[in-house]
Every structure is written in C-alpha cells, then in structure tokens.
PDB file of C-alpha atoms in Angstrom:
ATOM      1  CA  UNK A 141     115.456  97.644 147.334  1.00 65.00           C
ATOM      2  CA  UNK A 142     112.521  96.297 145.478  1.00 74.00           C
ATOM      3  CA  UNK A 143     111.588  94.359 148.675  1.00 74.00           C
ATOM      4  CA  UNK A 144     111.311  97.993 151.029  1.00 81.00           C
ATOM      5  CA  UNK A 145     109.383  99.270 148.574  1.00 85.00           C
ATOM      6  CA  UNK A 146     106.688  96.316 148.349  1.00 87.00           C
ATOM      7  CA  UNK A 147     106.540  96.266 152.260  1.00 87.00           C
ATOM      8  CA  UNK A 148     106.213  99.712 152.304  1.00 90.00           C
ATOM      9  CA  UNK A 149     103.091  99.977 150.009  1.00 92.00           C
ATOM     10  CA  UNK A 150     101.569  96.349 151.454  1.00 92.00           C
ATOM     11  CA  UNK A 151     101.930  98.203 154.825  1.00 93.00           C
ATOM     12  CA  UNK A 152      99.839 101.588 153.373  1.00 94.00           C
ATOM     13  CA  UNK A 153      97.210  99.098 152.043  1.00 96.00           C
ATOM     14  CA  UNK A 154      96.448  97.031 155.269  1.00 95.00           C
ATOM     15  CA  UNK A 155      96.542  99.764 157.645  1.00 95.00           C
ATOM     16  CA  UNK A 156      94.058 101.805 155.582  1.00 96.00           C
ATOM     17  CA  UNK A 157      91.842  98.961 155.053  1.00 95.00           C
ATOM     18  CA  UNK A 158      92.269  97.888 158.849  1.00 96.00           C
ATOM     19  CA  UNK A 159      91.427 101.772 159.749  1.00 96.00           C
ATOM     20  CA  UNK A 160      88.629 101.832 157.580  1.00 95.00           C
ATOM     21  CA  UNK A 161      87.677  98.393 158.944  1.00 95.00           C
ATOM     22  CA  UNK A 162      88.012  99.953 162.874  1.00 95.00           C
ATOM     23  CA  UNK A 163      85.989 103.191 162.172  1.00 95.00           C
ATOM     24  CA  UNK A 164      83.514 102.115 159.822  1.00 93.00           C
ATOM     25  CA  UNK A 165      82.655  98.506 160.076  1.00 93.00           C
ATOM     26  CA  UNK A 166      79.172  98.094 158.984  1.00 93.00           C
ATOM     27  CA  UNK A 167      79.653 100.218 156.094  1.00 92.00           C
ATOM     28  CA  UNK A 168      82.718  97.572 155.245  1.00 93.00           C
ATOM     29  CA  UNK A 169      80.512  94.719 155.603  1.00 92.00           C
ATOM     30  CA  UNK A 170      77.839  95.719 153.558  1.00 91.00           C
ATOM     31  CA  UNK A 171      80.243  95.904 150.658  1.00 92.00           C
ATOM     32  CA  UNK A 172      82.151  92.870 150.994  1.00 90.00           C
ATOM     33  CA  UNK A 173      79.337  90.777 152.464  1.00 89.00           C
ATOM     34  CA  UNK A 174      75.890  92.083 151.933  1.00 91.00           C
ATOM     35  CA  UNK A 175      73.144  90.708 154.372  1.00 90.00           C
ATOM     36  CA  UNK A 176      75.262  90.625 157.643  1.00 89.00           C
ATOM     37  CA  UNK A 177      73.468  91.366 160.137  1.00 91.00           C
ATOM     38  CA  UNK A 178      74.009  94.923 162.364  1.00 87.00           C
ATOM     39  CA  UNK A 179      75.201  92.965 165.507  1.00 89.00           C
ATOM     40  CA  UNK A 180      78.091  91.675 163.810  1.00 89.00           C
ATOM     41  CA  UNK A 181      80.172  94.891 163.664  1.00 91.00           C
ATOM     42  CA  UNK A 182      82.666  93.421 165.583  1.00 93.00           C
ATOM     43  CA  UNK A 183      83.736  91.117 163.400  1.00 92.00           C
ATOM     44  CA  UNK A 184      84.743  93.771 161.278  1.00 92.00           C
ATOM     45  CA  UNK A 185      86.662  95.572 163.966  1.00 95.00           C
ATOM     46  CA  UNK A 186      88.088  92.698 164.785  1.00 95.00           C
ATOM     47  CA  UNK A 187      89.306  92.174 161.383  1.00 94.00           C
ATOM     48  CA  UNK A 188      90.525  95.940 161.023  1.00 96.00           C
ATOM     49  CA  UNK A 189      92.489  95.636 164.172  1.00 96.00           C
ATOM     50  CA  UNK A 190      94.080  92.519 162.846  1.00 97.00           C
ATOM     51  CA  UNK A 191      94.514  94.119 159.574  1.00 96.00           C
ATOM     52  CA  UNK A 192      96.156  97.086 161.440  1.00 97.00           C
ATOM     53  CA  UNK A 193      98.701  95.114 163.619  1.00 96.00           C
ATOM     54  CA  UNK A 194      99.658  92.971 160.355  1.00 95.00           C
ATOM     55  CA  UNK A 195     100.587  96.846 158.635  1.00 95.00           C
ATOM     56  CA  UNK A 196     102.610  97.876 161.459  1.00 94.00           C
ATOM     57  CA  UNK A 197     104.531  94.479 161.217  1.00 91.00           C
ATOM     58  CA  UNK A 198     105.488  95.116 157.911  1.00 90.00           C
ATOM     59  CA  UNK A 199     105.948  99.013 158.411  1.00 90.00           C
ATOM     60  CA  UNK A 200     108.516  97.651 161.210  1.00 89.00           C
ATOM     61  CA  UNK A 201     110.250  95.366 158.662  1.00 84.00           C
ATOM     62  CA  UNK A 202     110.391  96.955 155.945  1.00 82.00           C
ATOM     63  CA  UNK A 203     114.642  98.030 156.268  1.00 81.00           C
ATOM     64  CA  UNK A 204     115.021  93.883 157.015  1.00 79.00           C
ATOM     65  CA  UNK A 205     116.098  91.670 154.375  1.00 75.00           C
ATOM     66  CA  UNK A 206     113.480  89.770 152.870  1.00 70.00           C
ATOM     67  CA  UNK A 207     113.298  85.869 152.685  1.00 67.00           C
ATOM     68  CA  UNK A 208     116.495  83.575 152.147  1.00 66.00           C
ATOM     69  CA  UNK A 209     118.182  82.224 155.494  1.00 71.00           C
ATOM     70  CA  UNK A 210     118.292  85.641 156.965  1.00 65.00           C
ATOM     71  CA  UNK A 211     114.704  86.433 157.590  1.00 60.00           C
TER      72      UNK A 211
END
C-alpha cells in the first residue's frame, strides 16, 4: 500500500514539473540553468513533455505491484 501511495505522489510531482516545463519553459530554464540562451525553449518543452509521459506511466501503474518477479 506504501508503494500506491509513492507512485501516486511521484506521479503529482513529474506531471506538474513537466506542465510547468510545457507552458513555461524559459522561465524554467532560467532557474535551473541561468544563461541559456532564448532559442533553446525547446529543450525545456521537450523535457516537460518527457517529464509528463513519465507521470502518466506511473499514474497508470500505480494499482500494479511494485518490483519482485511480478513487475
């Protein structure tokens, strides 16, 4: 039970970072990396879409059994 609810909060936390990430990326940038330059806002897209998809995995998963032989 421990398991659903640590997929369930790692789920929260990458899809609002990967939203923030889509909608906002060179305001993200210039907090994690200051001094990247304008035209690489798609980088951070890119990296809030993958941050999105990787939430939704876990939100999908997160009934399954966790490690062991079974997942």
């Amino acid at each position: 039970m421990v398991s659903s609810h640590l997929s369930r909060a790692s789920a929260l936390l990458l899809g609002v970072a990967g939203f923030a990430f889509v909608f906002a990326p060179r305001e993200m940038l210039a907090l994690l990396a200051p001094g990247t330059p304008p035209s690489a806002t798609w980088i951070g897209q890119l990296l809030g879409a993958s941050l999105v998809g990787l939430g939704c995995l876990n939100w999908f998963n997160r009934h399954t059994l966790l490690g062991g032989i079974y997942a």
